[in-house]
Amino acid sequence: MFDFVKSIFNGGVLDEEGPVIVVFYATYCPFCVRFEAILREYLPKIEYNISKADITDDDNPLWDEYAINAVPTLIAFKHGKIIARKDSPRGVGLNEEDLRSFISSISNY
């Protein structure tokens, strides 16, 4: 899933100077599958680095570390700090407008 995103979220991603968008997802999530298609189409328009975090395992510590309640969730980091976040509403997922507004919200960083 999200195979077109080559960077996998790890500590090194947090050290990057510019904004990095991390997509938190689970392979069982139908909303993640739908969002994958949206992100794939929108990707050429995104100027920021993108990383992915597979949190399919409910025991993955990233669920608690970043207070993820639903997937997909987008979090943008700069110098290791969260600069923007878009949580998926439970039972709804994220759409193209959510992605556009999220990208716009980090444009000043």
Short mmCIF file of C-alpha atoms in Angstrom, two decimals, residues 6-108:
data_model
loop_
_atom_site.label_atom_id
_atom_site.label_comp_id
_atom_site.label_asym_id
_atom_site.label_seq_id
_atom_site.Cartn_x
_atom_site.Cartn_y
_atom_site.Cartn_z
CA LYS A 6 9.37 5.35 -1.21
CA SER A 7 10.28 6.94 2.12
CA ILE A 8 9.30 4.96 5.22
CA PHE A 9 8.76 6.98 8.39
CA ASN A 10 11.65 6.73 10.83
CA GLY A 11 13.67 9.00 13.10
CA GLY A 12 15.74 10.31 10.19
CA VAL A 13 12.64 11.79 8.60
CA LEU A 14 12.23 14.02 11.65
CA ASP A 15 15.68 15.52 11.06
CA GLU A 16 14.84 16.86 7.61
CA GLU A 17 14.95 20.62 7.26
CA GLY A 18 11.86 21.21 5.14
CA PRO A 19 8.35 20.01 5.90
CA VAL A 20 7.82 16.26 5.62
CA ILE A 21 4.32 14.87 5.29
CA VAL A 22 3.75 11.48 6.90
CA VAL A 23 0.76 9.35 5.91
CA PHE A 24 -0.25 7.02 8.74
CA TYR A 25 -2.29 4.10 7.39
CA ALA A 26 -3.41 0.52 7.96
CA THR A 27 -3.65 -2.07 5.21
CA TYR A 28 -7.09 -3.25 6.38
CA CYS A 29 -8.58 0.25 6.14
CA PRO A 30 -10.92 0.87 3.17
CA PHE A 31 -10.56 4.63 3.68
CA CYS A 32 -6.78 4.28 3.34
CA VAL A 33 -7.24 2.42 0.05
CA ARG A 34 -9.43 5.25 -1.24
CA PHE A 35 -7.01 7.91 0.01
CA GLU A 36 -4.10 6.08 -1.61
CA ALA A 37 -5.69 6.72 -5.03
CA ILE A 38 -6.26 10.40 -4.18
CA LEU A 39 -2.68 10.88 -3.01
CA ARG A 40 -1.27 9.05 -6.04
CA GLU A 41 -3.11 11.41 -8.38
CA TYR A 42 -2.25 14.54 -6.38
CA LEU A 43 1.40 13.61 -5.74
CA PRO A 44 2.94 15.50 -8.71
CA LYS A 45 1.48 18.74 -7.31
CA ILE A 46 3.04 18.28 -3.84
CA GLU A 47 6.31 20.12 -3.27
CA TYR A 48 7.13 18.42 0.04
CA ASN A 49 8.76 15.13 0.91
CA ILE A 50 6.28 12.42 1.77
CA SER A 51 6.85 9.45 4.03
CA LYS A 52 4.57 6.58 5.00
CA ALA A 53 3.93 4.83 8.30
CA ASP A 54 2.20 1.45 8.21
CA ILE A 55 0.45 1.12 11.55
CA THR A 56 -1.63 -1.93 10.64
CA ASP A 57 -0.51 -3.68 13.84
CA ASP A 58 -2.66 -2.37 16.68
CA ASP A 59 0.34 -2.76 18.99
CA ASN A 60 2.45 -0.36 16.92
CA PRO A 61 3.66 2.34 19.37
CA LEU A 62 3.05 5.08 16.76
CA TRP A 63 -0.69 4.84 17.50
CA ASP A 64 -0.06 6.18 21.01
CA GLU A 65 3.01 8.27 20.30
CA TYR A 66 1.09 10.44 17.84
CA ALA A 67 -2.39 9.92 19.34
CA ILE A 68 -3.74 8.37 16.14
CA ASN A 69 -7.42 7.55 16.56
CA ALA A 70 -8.33 6.80 12.94
CA VAL A 71 -6.55 6.23 9.66
CA PRO A 72 -5.56 7.65 7.32
CA THR A 73 -4.01 10.52 9.26
CA LEU A 74 -1.63 13.13 7.87
CA ILE A 75 1.01 14.78 10.04
CA ALA A 76 3.57 17.31 8.78
CA PHE A 77 6.88 17.63 10.60
CA LYS A 78 9.61 20.23 10.36
CA HIS A 79 12.81 19.88 12.40
CA GLY A 80 11.10 17.08 14.35
CA LYS A 81 8.14 19.19 15.43
CA ILE A 82 4.55 18.76 14.28
CA ILE A 83 3.52 21.77 12.21
CA ALA A 84 0.19 20.49 10.87
CA ARG A 85 -2.14 17.56 11.29
CA LYS A 86 -5.26 16.23 9.59
CA ASP A 87 -7.04 13.40 11.35
CA SER A 88 -9.45 11.23 9.45
CA PRO A 89 -12.97 11.38 10.85
CA ARG A 90 -13.93 7.88 12.01
CA GLY A 91 -16.00 6.08 9.42
CA VAL A 92 -15.38 8.75 6.77
CA GLY A 93 -11.71 8.95 5.80
CA LEU A 94 -9.94 11.80 4.01
CA ASN A 95 -10.83 13.25 0.62
CA GLU A 96 -9.10 15.41 -1.98
CA GLU A 97 -10.26 18.65 -0.36
CA ASP A 98 -8.80 17.49 2.96
CA LEU A 99 -5.46 16.89 1.23
CA ARG A 100 -5.53 20.26 -0.55
CA SER A 101 -6.33 22.18 2.64
CA PHE A 102 -3.64 20.25 4.53
CA ILE A 103 -1.00 21.10 1.89
CA SER A 104 -2.12 24.72 1.98
CA SER A 105 -1.83 24.82 5.78
CA ILE A 106 1.89 23.99 5.65
CA SER A 107 2.77 26.35 2.81
CA ASN A 108 3.97 29.04 5.24
#
